[in-house]
Short mmCIF file of N, CA and C in Angstrom, two decimals:
data_model
loop_
_atom_site.label_atom_id
_atom_site.label_comp_id
_atom_site.label_asym_id
_atom_site.label_seq_id
_atom_site.Cartn_x
_atom_site.Cartn_y
_atom_site.Cartn_z
N MET W 1 22.20 -22.96 -1.09
CA MET W 1 23.25 -22.64 -2.04
C MET W 1 23.82 -21.27 -1.68
N SER W 2 25.15 -21.13 -1.82
CA SER W 2 25.78 -19.86 -1.46
C SER W 2 26.47 -19.24 -2.67
N LEU W 3 26.84 -17.99 -2.48
CA LEU W 3 27.44 -17.18 -3.53
C LEU W 3 28.64 -16.47 -2.92
N THR W 4 29.77 -16.46 -3.61
CA THR W 4 30.94 -15.72 -3.15
C THR W 4 30.78 -14.27 -3.57
N VAL W 5 30.81 -13.37 -2.59
CA VAL W 5 30.58 -11.94 -2.84
C VAL W 5 31.79 -11.14 -2.36
N THR W 6 32.31 -10.29 -3.24
CA THR W 6 33.38 -9.37 -2.87
C THR W 6 32.75 -8.01 -2.62
N THR W 7 33.08 -7.41 -1.48
CA THR W 7 32.57 -6.08 -1.13
C THR W 7 33.75 -5.13 -1.04
N TRP W 8 33.60 -3.98 -1.68
CA TRP W 8 34.63 -2.95 -1.68
C TRP W 8 34.10 -1.71 -0.96
N TRP W 9 34.89 -1.13 -0.06
CA TRP W 9 34.57 0.13 0.61
C TRP W 9 35.44 1.21 -0.01
N LEU W 10 34.80 2.30 -0.37
CA LEU W 10 35.50 3.41 -1.03
C LEU W 10 35.17 4.72 -0.32
N GLU W 11 36.05 5.71 -0.48
CA GLU W 11 35.84 6.99 0.17
C GLU W 11 36.46 8.13 -0.61
N GLN W 12 35.97 9.32 -0.29
CA GLN W 12 36.60 10.58 -0.65
C GLN W 12 36.84 11.32 0.65
N THR W 13 37.97 12.00 0.76
CA THR W 13 38.28 12.72 2.00
C THR W 13 38.41 14.22 1.79
N SER W 14 38.05 14.68 0.60
CA SER W 14 38.10 16.11 0.31
C SER W 14 37.13 16.39 -0.84
N PRO W 15 36.47 17.54 -0.83
CA PRO W 15 35.60 17.88 -1.96
C PRO W 15 36.37 17.89 -3.29
N GLY W 16 37.68 18.18 -3.21
CA GLY W 16 38.50 18.19 -4.41
C GLY W 16 38.72 16.82 -5.03
N ASP W 17 38.37 15.76 -4.30
CA ASP W 17 38.50 14.40 -4.84
C ASP W 17 37.46 14.11 -5.92
N LEU W 18 36.34 14.81 -5.89
CA LEU W 18 35.25 14.54 -6.84
C LEU W 18 35.66 14.94 -8.26
N VAL W 19 35.54 13.98 -9.16
CA VAL W 19 35.78 14.21 -10.59
C VAL W 19 34.41 14.11 -11.27
N PRO W 20 33.77 15.24 -11.54
CA PRO W 20 32.41 15.20 -12.09
C PRO W 20 32.35 14.57 -13.48
N ALA W 21 31.27 13.87 -13.72
CA ALA W 21 31.01 13.31 -15.05
C ALA W 21 30.39 14.39 -15.92
N ALA W 22 30.46 14.17 -17.21
CA ALA W 22 29.81 15.08 -18.15
C ALA W 22 28.30 15.00 -17.95
N VAL W 23 27.64 16.11 -18.16
CA VAL W 23 26.18 16.15 -18.08
C VAL W 23 25.63 15.50 -19.36
N PRO W 24 24.76 14.50 -19.21
CA PRO W 24 24.22 13.86 -20.41
C PRO W 24 23.34 14.82 -21.22
N GLU W 25 23.28 14.57 -22.51
CA GLU W 25 22.44 15.38 -23.37
C GLU W 25 20.98 15.01 -23.16
N GLY W 26 20.10 15.91 -23.56
CA GLY W 26 18.68 15.63 -23.48
C GLY W 26 18.06 16.15 -22.20
N ASP W 27 16.83 15.76 -21.98
CA ASP W 27 16.04 16.21 -20.84
C ASP W 27 16.34 15.32 -19.63
N VAL W 28 17.45 15.63 -18.94
CA VAL W 28 17.88 14.88 -17.75
C VAL W 28 17.96 15.85 -16.58
N ARG W 29 17.30 15.49 -15.48
CA ARG W 29 17.30 16.33 -14.28
C ARG W 29 17.58 15.46 -13.06
N VAL W 30 18.30 16.02 -12.09
CA VAL W 30 18.49 15.38 -10.80
C VAL W 30 17.78 16.25 -9.78
N VAL W 31 16.81 15.66 -9.07
CA VAL W 31 15.93 16.41 -8.18
C VAL W 31 15.88 15.72 -6.83
N ARG W 32 15.89 16.50 -5.78
CA ARG W 32 15.74 15.93 -4.44
C ARG W 32 14.27 15.61 -4.20
N ALA W 33 14.01 14.42 -3.69
CA ALA W 33 12.66 14.04 -3.25
C ALA W 33 12.51 14.60 -1.83
N GLU W 34 12.01 15.82 -1.74
CA GLU W 34 11.98 16.53 -0.46
C GLU W 34 10.90 16.04 0.49
N GLN W 35 9.82 15.52 -0.04
CA GLN W 35 8.74 14.99 0.80
C GLN W 35 8.98 13.49 0.99
N PRO W 36 9.30 13.04 2.22
CA PRO W 36 9.50 11.61 2.42
C PRO W 36 8.27 10.82 1.97
N SER W 37 8.49 9.83 1.10
CA SER W 37 7.41 9.01 0.58
C SER W 37 7.83 7.55 0.61
N PRO W 38 7.36 6.79 1.60
CA PRO W 38 7.72 5.37 1.65
C PRO W 38 7.37 4.63 0.37
N GLU W 39 6.24 4.95 -0.24
CA GLU W 39 5.84 4.26 -1.47
C GLU W 39 6.84 4.52 -2.60
N PHE W 40 7.23 5.77 -2.79
CA PHE W 40 8.16 6.11 -3.86
C PHE W 40 9.54 5.54 -3.58
N SER W 41 9.99 5.63 -2.32
CA SER W 41 11.30 5.10 -1.98
C SER W 41 11.35 3.59 -2.15
N ARG W 42 10.29 2.90 -1.77
CA ARG W 42 10.26 1.45 -1.96
C ARG W 42 10.23 1.10 -3.44
N PHE W 43 9.50 1.87 -4.23
CA PHE W 43 9.51 1.67 -5.68
C PHE W 43 10.93 1.78 -6.23
N LEU W 44 11.64 2.87 -5.89
CA LEU W 44 13.00 3.06 -6.39
C LEU W 44 13.90 1.92 -5.95
N TYR W 45 13.81 1.56 -4.67
CA TYR W 45 14.65 0.50 -4.11
C TYR W 45 14.42 -0.83 -4.83
N THR W 46 13.17 -1.22 -5.02
CA THR W 46 12.91 -2.52 -5.66
C THR W 46 13.20 -2.48 -7.16
N ALA W 47 12.90 -1.37 -7.82
CA ALA W 47 13.12 -1.29 -9.26
C ALA W 47 14.61 -1.26 -9.59
N VAL W 48 15.39 -0.54 -8.81
CA VAL W 48 16.84 -0.48 -9.04
C VAL W 48 17.51 -1.77 -8.57
N GLY W 49 17.09 -2.28 -7.43
CA GLY W 49 17.76 -3.42 -6.83
C GLY W 49 17.30 -4.79 -7.27
N GLN W 50 16.34 -4.85 -8.18
CA GLN W 50 15.75 -6.13 -8.56
C GLN W 50 16.75 -7.13 -9.10
N ASP W 51 17.69 -6.71 -9.91
CA ASP W 51 18.61 -7.66 -10.52
C ASP W 51 19.96 -7.75 -9.81
N VAL W 52 20.11 -6.99 -8.74
CA VAL W 52 21.35 -7.06 -7.96
C VAL W 52 21.07 -7.50 -6.52
N THR W 53 19.91 -8.08 -6.33
CA THR W 53 19.45 -8.71 -5.08
C THR W 53 19.55 -7.81 -3.85
N TRP W 54 19.02 -6.60 -3.97
CA TRP W 54 18.85 -5.78 -2.78
C TRP W 54 17.65 -6.35 -2.04
N THR W 55 17.85 -6.83 -0.84
CA THR W 55 16.75 -7.44 -0.09
C THR W 55 16.67 -6.95 1.35
N ASP W 56 17.66 -6.21 1.83
CA ASP W 56 17.71 -5.87 3.25
C ASP W 56 16.54 -5.01 3.72
N ARG W 57 15.91 -4.26 2.85
CA ARG W 57 14.79 -3.40 3.26
C ARG W 57 13.42 -3.96 2.88
N LEU W 58 13.39 -5.11 2.23
CA LEU W 58 12.10 -5.63 1.76
C LEU W 58 11.13 -5.95 2.88
N GLY W 59 11.63 -6.28 4.05
CA GLY W 59 10.76 -6.62 5.17
C GLY W 59 10.20 -5.42 5.91
N LEU W 60 10.63 -4.21 5.54
CA LEU W 60 10.15 -3.02 6.25
C LEU W 60 8.70 -2.72 5.89
N ASP W 61 7.93 -2.33 6.90
CA ASP W 61 6.57 -1.88 6.65
C ASP W 61 6.60 -0.36 6.40
N TYR W 62 5.43 0.22 6.20
CA TYR W 62 5.32 1.64 5.91
C TYR W 62 6.02 2.49 6.97
N ALA W 63 5.76 2.18 8.23
CA ALA W 63 6.36 2.96 9.33
C ALA W 63 7.88 2.83 9.33
N GLY W 64 8.39 1.66 8.99
CA GLY W 64 9.83 1.46 8.92
C GLY W 64 10.47 2.31 7.85
N TRP W 65 9.85 2.34 6.67
CA TRP W 65 10.34 3.20 5.59
C TRP W 65 10.26 4.67 6.00
N GLN W 66 9.13 5.07 6.57
CA GLN W 66 8.95 6.45 6.99
C GLN W 66 10.02 6.85 7.99
N GLY W 67 10.29 5.96 8.94
CA GLY W 67 11.31 6.23 9.95
C GLY W 67 12.69 6.46 9.33
N LEU W 68 13.06 5.67 8.34
CA LEU W 68 14.35 5.84 7.68
C LEU W 68 14.44 7.17 6.95
N LEU W 69 13.36 7.55 6.30
CA LEU W 69 13.36 8.74 5.45
C LEU W 69 13.29 10.04 6.22
N GLU W 70 12.77 10.00 7.44
CA GLU W 70 12.59 11.22 8.22
C GLU W 70 13.78 11.59 9.09
N VAL W 71 14.82 10.79 9.10
CA VAL W 71 16.00 11.09 9.91
C VAL W 71 16.68 12.33 9.35
N PRO W 72 16.93 13.35 10.19
CA PRO W 72 17.65 14.52 9.68
C PRO W 72 19.00 14.11 9.10
N GLY W 73 19.31 14.62 7.91
CA GLY W 73 20.56 14.27 7.25
C GLY W 73 20.42 13.15 6.25
N VAL W 74 19.20 12.60 6.10
CA VAL W 74 18.94 11.59 5.07
C VAL W 74 18.24 12.28 3.90
N GLU W 75 18.78 12.09 2.70
CA GLU W 75 18.21 12.71 1.52
C GLU W 75 18.16 11.69 0.38
N THR W 76 17.11 11.77 -0.42
CA THR W 76 16.98 10.95 -1.62
C THR W 76 17.01 11.88 -2.82
N TRP W 77 17.88 11.56 -3.77
CA TRP W 77 18.02 12.32 -5.01
C TRP W 77 17.66 11.40 -6.16
N VAL W 78 16.84 11.88 -7.08
CA VAL W 78 16.32 11.08 -8.17
C VAL W 78 16.75 11.70 -9.49
N VAL W 79 17.24 10.84 -10.40
CA VAL W 79 17.53 11.30 -11.76
C VAL W 79 16.34 10.94 -12.63
N TYR W 80 15.90 11.92 -13.40
CA TYR W 80 14.77 11.76 -14.32
C TYR W 80 15.27 11.93 -15.74
N GLU W 81 14.81 11.07 -16.63
CA GLU W 81 15.07 11.26 -18.05
C GLU W 81 13.71 11.44 -18.73
N ARG W 82 13.53 12.59 -19.33
CA ARG W 82 12.26 12.95 -19.98
C ARG W 82 11.07 12.72 -19.05
N GLY W 83 11.23 13.11 -17.78
CA GLY W 83 10.15 13.05 -16.81
C GLY W 83 9.95 11.71 -16.14
N THR W 84 10.74 10.71 -16.50
CA THR W 84 10.58 9.37 -15.93
C THR W 84 11.69 9.10 -14.92
N PRO W 85 11.35 8.63 -13.70
CA PRO W 85 12.41 8.31 -12.74
C PRO W 85 13.30 7.20 -13.31
N ALA W 86 14.62 7.46 -13.33
CA ALA W 86 15.57 6.53 -13.93
C ALA W 86 16.52 5.92 -12.90
N GLY W 87 16.61 6.51 -11.72
CA GLY W 87 17.50 5.99 -10.69
C GLY W 87 17.51 6.92 -9.49
N PHE W 88 18.27 6.52 -8.47
CA PHE W 88 18.30 7.35 -7.27
C PHE W 88 19.59 7.18 -6.50
N ALA W 89 19.82 8.12 -5.60
CA ALA W 89 20.93 8.08 -4.65
C ALA W 89 20.35 8.45 -3.29
N GLU W 90 20.70 7.68 -2.27
CA GLU W 90 20.29 8.00 -0.91
C GLU W 90 21.53 8.33 -0.10
N LEU W 91 21.53 9.53 0.49
CA LEU W 91 22.63 9.99 1.33
C LEU W 91 22.20 9.97 2.79
N ALA W 92 23.15 9.73 3.68
CA ALA W 92 22.86 9.77 5.12
C ALA W 92 24.07 10.32 5.87
N ALA W 93 23.87 11.43 6.58
CA ALA W 93 24.91 11.96 7.45
C ALA W 93 25.06 11.00 8.63
N ARG W 94 26.28 10.57 8.88
CA ARG W 94 26.53 9.53 9.89
C ARG W 94 27.25 10.03 11.13
N GLY W 95 27.47 11.31 11.25
CA GLY W 95 28.17 11.83 12.41
C GLY W 95 29.66 11.92 12.16
N GLU W 96 30.33 12.72 12.98
CA GLU W 96 31.77 12.94 12.87
C GLU W 96 32.18 13.39 11.47
N GLY W 97 31.27 14.09 10.79
CA GLY W 97 31.57 14.64 9.48
C GLY W 97 31.53 13.63 8.34
N ALA W 98 30.99 12.44 8.58
CA ALA W 98 30.92 11.42 7.53
C ALA W 98 29.53 11.39 6.91
N VAL W 99 29.49 11.25 5.59
CA VAL W 99 28.24 11.07 4.87
C VAL W 99 28.37 9.78 4.07
N GLU W 100 27.39 8.90 4.23
CA GLU W 100 27.38 7.65 3.49
C GLU W 100 26.46 7.76 2.28
N LEU W 101 26.93 7.26 1.16
CA LEU W 101 26.08 7.04 0.00
C LEU W 101 25.50 5.65 0.23
N VAL W 102 24.30 5.61 0.81
CA VAL W 102 23.71 4.36 1.29
C VAL W 102 23.25 3.49 0.13
N TYR W 103 22.53 4.08 -0.80
CA TYR W 103 22.05 3.37 -1.99
C TYR W 103 22.28 4.24 -3.20
N PHE W 104 22.58 3.59 -4.31
CA PHE W 104 22.81 4.30 -5.56
C PHE W 104 22.58 3.33 -6.70
N GLY W 105 21.85 3.76 -7.71
CA GLY W 105 21.70 2.90 -8.88
C GLY W 105 20.65 3.41 -9.84
N LEU W 106 20.61 2.74 -10.98
CA LEU W 106 19.68 3.06 -12.04
C LEU W 106 18.77 1.87 -12.30
N LEU W 107 17.54 2.15 -12.73
CA LEU W 107 16.67 1.09 -13.19
C LEU W 107 17.33 0.44 -14.41
N PRO W 108 17.18 -0.87 -14.58
CA PRO W 108 17.90 -1.55 -15.67
C PRO W 108 17.71 -0.91 -17.04
N ALA W 109 16.54 -0.43 -17.37
CA ALA W 109 16.28 0.14 -18.70
C ALA W 109 17.05 1.44 -18.94
N PHE W 110 17.58 2.06 -17.88
CA PHE W 110 18.26 3.35 -18.03
C PHE W 110 19.78 3.25 -17.91
N ARG W 111 20.29 2.06 -17.73
CA ARG W 111 21.74 1.88 -17.62
C ARG W 111 22.38 2.04 -19.00
N GLY W 112 23.63 2.49 -18.99
CA GLY W 112 24.38 2.64 -20.23
C GLY W 112 24.09 3.93 -20.99
N ARG W 113 23.43 4.89 -20.35
CA ARG W 113 23.09 6.17 -20.99
C ARG W 113 23.84 7.35 -20.40
N ARG W 114 24.84 7.06 -19.58
CA ARG W 114 25.65 8.08 -18.91
C ARG W 114 24.90 8.83 -17.82
N LEU W 115 23.78 8.28 -17.40
CA LEU W 115 23.02 8.90 -16.31
C LEU W 115 23.66 8.62 -14.96
N GLY W 116 24.27 7.45 -14.80
CA GLY W 116 24.85 7.06 -13.52
C GLY W 116 25.99 7.96 -13.09
N GLY W 117 26.89 8.29 -14.01
CA GLY W 117 27.99 9.18 -13.67
C GLY W 117 27.50 10.56 -13.27
N HIS W 118 26.49 11.03 -13.99
CA HIS W 118 25.92 12.36 -13.69
C HIS W 118 25.22 12.35 -12.33
N LEU W 119 24.39 11.33 -12.08
CA LEU W 119 23.71 11.24 -10.78
C LEU W 119 24.72 11.13 -9.65
N LEU W 120 25.74 10.30 -9.84
CA LEU W 120 26.76 10.15 -8.80
C LEU W 120 27.48 11.46 -8.54
N SER W 121 27.82 12.18 -9.59
CA SER W 121 28.48 13.49 -9.43
C SER W 121 27.61 14.44 -8.61
N CYS W 122 26.33 14.51 -8.94
CA CYS W 122 25.41 15.39 -8.22
C CYS W 122 25.26 14.97 -6.76
N ALA W 123 25.11 13.67 -6.52
CA ALA W 123 24.92 13.17 -5.16
C ALA W 123 26.15 13.41 -4.30
N VAL W 124 27.33 13.17 -4.85
CA VAL W 124 28.55 13.36 -4.06
C VAL W 124 28.79 14.84 -3.80
N ALA W 125 28.54 15.70 -4.79
CA ALA W 125 28.66 17.14 -4.55
C ALA W 125 27.73 17.56 -3.42
N ARG W 126 26.52 17.02 -3.41
CA ARG W 126 25.57 17.32 -2.34
C ARG W 126 26.06 16.79 -1.00
N ALA W 127 26.65 15.60 -1.00
CA ALA W 127 27.18 15.03 0.25
C ALA W 127 28.23 15.95 0.87
N TRP W 128 29.03 16.59 0.03
CA TRP W 128 30.07 17.47 0.55
C TRP W 128 29.50 18.74 1.18
N ASP W 129 28.29 19.13 0.83
CA ASP W 129 27.70 20.31 1.48
C ASP W 129 26.46 19.98 2.29
N LEU W 130 26.30 18.72 2.66
CA LEU W 130 25.11 18.28 3.39
C LEU W 130 24.94 19.01 4.72
N ALA W 131 26.03 19.31 5.42
CA ALA W 131 25.94 19.97 6.72
C ALA W 131 25.31 21.35 6.62
N GLU W 132 25.45 22.00 5.47
CA GLU W 132 24.88 23.34 5.31
C GLU W 132 23.36 23.31 5.41
N ARG W 133 22.75 22.22 4.98
CA ARG W 133 21.29 22.11 5.01
C ARG W 133 20.78 21.70 6.39
N TRP W 134 21.59 20.99 7.14
CA TRP W 134 21.17 20.46 8.44
C TRP W 134 21.96 21.14 9.54
N PRO W 135 21.47 22.26 10.07
CA PRO W 135 22.18 23.00 11.12
C PRO W 135 22.54 22.08 12.28
N GLY W 136 23.70 22.34 12.82
CA GLY W 136 24.18 21.54 13.95
C GLY W 136 25.03 20.36 13.53
N ARG W 137 25.03 20.04 12.26
CA ARG W 137 25.87 18.94 11.77
C ARG W 137 27.28 19.47 11.50
N GLU W 138 28.24 18.60 11.72
CA GLU W 138 29.62 18.96 11.39
C GLU W 138 29.77 19.08 9.88
N PRO W 139 30.69 19.89 9.43
CA PRO W 139 30.98 19.92 7.99
C PRO W 139 31.44 18.53 7.53
N THR W 140 31.14 18.21 6.30
CA THR W 140 31.52 16.90 5.76
C THR W 140 33.03 16.84 5.62
N LYS W 141 33.60 15.75 6.16
CA LYS W 141 35.04 15.49 6.07
C LYS W 141 35.32 14.24 5.25
N ARG W 142 34.28 13.44 5.06
CA ARG W 142 34.47 12.16 4.38
C ARG W 142 33.15 11.72 3.77
N VAL W 143 33.19 11.24 2.54
CA VAL W 143 32.04 10.63 1.88
C VAL W 143 32.45 9.20 1.57
N TRP W 144 31.62 8.26 1.98
CA TRP W 144 32.00 6.85 1.80
C TRP W 144 30.82 6.03 1.30
N LEU W 145 31.13 4.84 0.80
CA LEU W 145 30.13 3.92 0.29
C LEU W 145 30.73 2.53 0.26
N HIS W 146 29.88 1.57 0.03
CA HIS W 146 30.38 0.24 -0.30
C HIS W 146 29.57 -0.29 -1.48
N THR W 147 30.22 -1.10 -2.27
CA THR W 147 29.59 -1.75 -3.41
C THR W 147 30.08 -3.18 -3.42
N CYS W 148 29.42 -4.03 -4.16
CA CYS W 148 29.83 -5.43 -4.15
C CYS W 148 29.74 -6.04 -5.54
N SER W 149 30.25 -7.24 -5.65
CA SER W 149 30.29 -7.93 -6.94
C SER W 149 28.90 -8.28 -7.46
N LYS W 150 27.85 -8.15 -6.64
CA LYS W 150 26.48 -8.37 -7.12
C LYS W 150 25.92 -7.12 -7.81
N ASP W 151 26.53 -5.96 -7.56
CA ASP W 151 26.05 -4.72 -8.16
C ASP W 151 26.35 -4.71 -9.66
N GLY W 152 25.87 -3.71 -10.34
CA GLY W 152 26.03 -3.62 -11.79
C GLY W 152 27.49 -3.72 -12.23
N ASP W 153 27.67 -4.13 -13.46
CA ASP W 153 29.01 -4.34 -14.02
C ASP W 153 29.88 -3.10 -13.98
N HIS W 154 29.29 -1.93 -14.01
CA HIS W 154 30.06 -0.69 -14.10
C HIS W 154 30.11 0.09 -12.79
N ALA W 155 29.54 -0.45 -11.72
CA ALA W 155 29.45 0.29 -10.46
C ALA W 155 30.82 0.69 -9.92
N LEU W 156 31.68 -0.27 -9.70
CA LEU W 156 32.99 0.03 -9.11
C LEU W 156 33.77 1.01 -9.98
N ALA W 157 33.77 0.80 -11.28
CA ALA W 157 34.50 1.70 -12.19
C ALA W 157 33.92 3.12 -12.13
N ASN W 158 32.60 3.26 -12.03
CA ASN W 158 31.98 4.58 -11.94
C ASN W 158 32.44 5.30 -10.67
N TYR W 159 32.45 4.60 -9.54
CA TYR W 159 32.89 5.22 -8.29
C TYR W 159 34.35 5.67 -8.40
N ARG W 160 35.16 4.85 -8.99
CA ARG W 160 36.58 5.20 -9.12
C ARG W 160 36.76 6.39 -10.07
N ARG W 161 36.02 6.41 -11.17
CA ARG W 161 36.11 7.55 -12.11
C ARG W 161 35.67 8.85 -11.44
N ARG W 162 34.78 8.78 -10.48
CA ARG W 162 34.31 9.98 -9.79
C ARG W 162 35.27 10.39 -8.67
N GLY W 163 36.38 9.66 -8.47
CA GLY W 163 37.40 10.08 -7.52
C GLY W 163 37.40 9.33 -6.20
N PHE W 164 36.62 8.28 -6.08
CA PHE W 164 36.64 7.48 -4.85
C PHE W 164 37.87 6.57 -4.84
N THR W 165 38.44 6.38 -3.65
CA THR W 165 39.57 5.46 -3.50
C THR W 165 39.17 4.31 -2.59
N LEU W 166 39.72 3.16 -2.88
CA LEU W 166 39.44 1.93 -2.15
C LEU W 166 40.16 1.95 -0.80
N TYR W 167 39.45 1.60 0.29
CA TYR W 167 40.12 1.49 1.58
C TYR W 167 39.91 0.15 2.27
N ASP W 168 39.03 -0.71 1.74
CA ASP W 168 38.87 -2.04 2.33
C ASP W 168 38.20 -2.96 1.31
N THR W 169 38.53 -4.24 1.37
CA THR W 169 37.91 -5.26 0.52
C THR W 169 37.68 -6.50 1.38
N ARG W 170 36.52 -7.12 1.23
CA ARG W 170 36.21 -8.35 1.94
C ARG W 170 35.52 -9.32 0.99
N VAL W 171 35.83 -10.60 1.17
CA VAL W 171 35.20 -11.65 0.40
C VAL W 171 34.47 -12.57 1.37
N GLU W 172 33.19 -12.80 1.13
CA GLU W 172 32.37 -13.61 2.02
C GLU W 172 31.44 -14.50 1.21
N GLU W 173 31.00 -15.55 1.84
CA GLU W 173 29.97 -16.40 1.26
C GLU W 173 28.62 -15.89 1.77
N GLU W 174 27.67 -15.74 0.87
CA GLU W 174 26.32 -15.31 1.22
C GLU W 174 25.32 -16.29 0.63
N PRO W 175 24.19 -16.47 1.30
CA PRO W 175 23.16 -17.32 0.69
C PRO W 175 22.60 -16.63 -0.55
N GLU W 176 22.29 -17.41 -1.55
CA GLU W 176 21.65 -16.84 -2.74
C GLU W 176 20.21 -16.51 -2.41
N VAL W 177 19.81 -15.28 -2.67
CA VAL W 177 18.46 -14.81 -2.39
C VAL W 177 17.94 -14.12 -3.64
N ALA W 178 16.75 -14.45 -4.03
CA ALA W 178 16.14 -13.81 -5.19
C ALA W 178 15.35 -12.59 -4.73
N SER W 179 15.62 -11.47 -5.35
CA SER W 179 14.84 -10.27 -5.08
C SER W 179 13.60 -10.29 -5.96
N PRO W 180 12.44 -9.95 -5.39
CA PRO W 180 11.22 -9.99 -6.20
C PRO W 180 11.10 -8.86 -7.20
N GLY W 181 11.91 -7.82 -7.07
CA GLY W 181 11.77 -6.66 -7.95
C GLY W 181 10.52 -5.89 -7.59
N PRO W 182 10.12 -4.97 -8.44
CA PRO W 182 8.97 -4.13 -8.12
C PRO W 182 7.64 -4.88 -8.13
N TRP W 183 7.62 -6.08 -8.73
CA TRP W 183 6.44 -6.94 -8.70
C TRP W 183 6.94 -8.38 -8.85
N PRO W 184 6.19 -9.34 -8.41
CA PRO W 184 6.64 -10.72 -8.52
C PRO W 184 6.98 -11.11 -9.96
N GLY W 185 8.15 -11.70 -10.13
CA GLY W 185 8.59 -12.13 -11.45
C GLY W 185 9.30 -11.08 -12.27
N ALA W 186 9.44 -9.85 -11.76
CA ALA W 186 10.04 -8.77 -12.54
C ALA W 186 11.52 -9.02 -12.83
N ALA W 187 12.22 -9.67 -11.93
CA ALA W 187 13.65 -9.87 -12.09
C ALA W 187 13.97 -11.03 -13.02
N ARG W 188 12.99 -11.75 -13.50
CA ARG W 188 13.24 -12.92 -14.34
C ARG W 188 13.33 -12.56 -15.80
#
């Protein structure tokens, strides 16, 4: 069985394109996960991606995850609400001054609390100054991402509210694949 999926590619080409979201009230923090941790990254990936069928990294073993996380210019940023991880953003410097927002999302229980706009604002601001942390990298000239119709209902609108503009759209048929979530049966 297949599924029709629309994928949108969006970008910012200047730090001035970023339209920051309001900071949510309460005990909300965005913190960089500075120590690469395959276990923590896999937890975030499966917990956030469980209901939007993120499956491309599920086959990676520990060394595969470690290899992804140790690449210079790759950073994971986590939003916490009252000390609990609520979502994450993964950035990757891609060369020629481009930074990709590779993964972004919130655990289902934390959606709708204005955490996503705040996390996205923090992650994109960081993407614009990523070269400062990684000597030898070109200054950021472009921040880009892609999202699709399988992602959360508010994903595309959040990216656009933060100042991203659409530069490509594709519609494809994909096989339906069930993501196991953080444990078997979690996505059901």
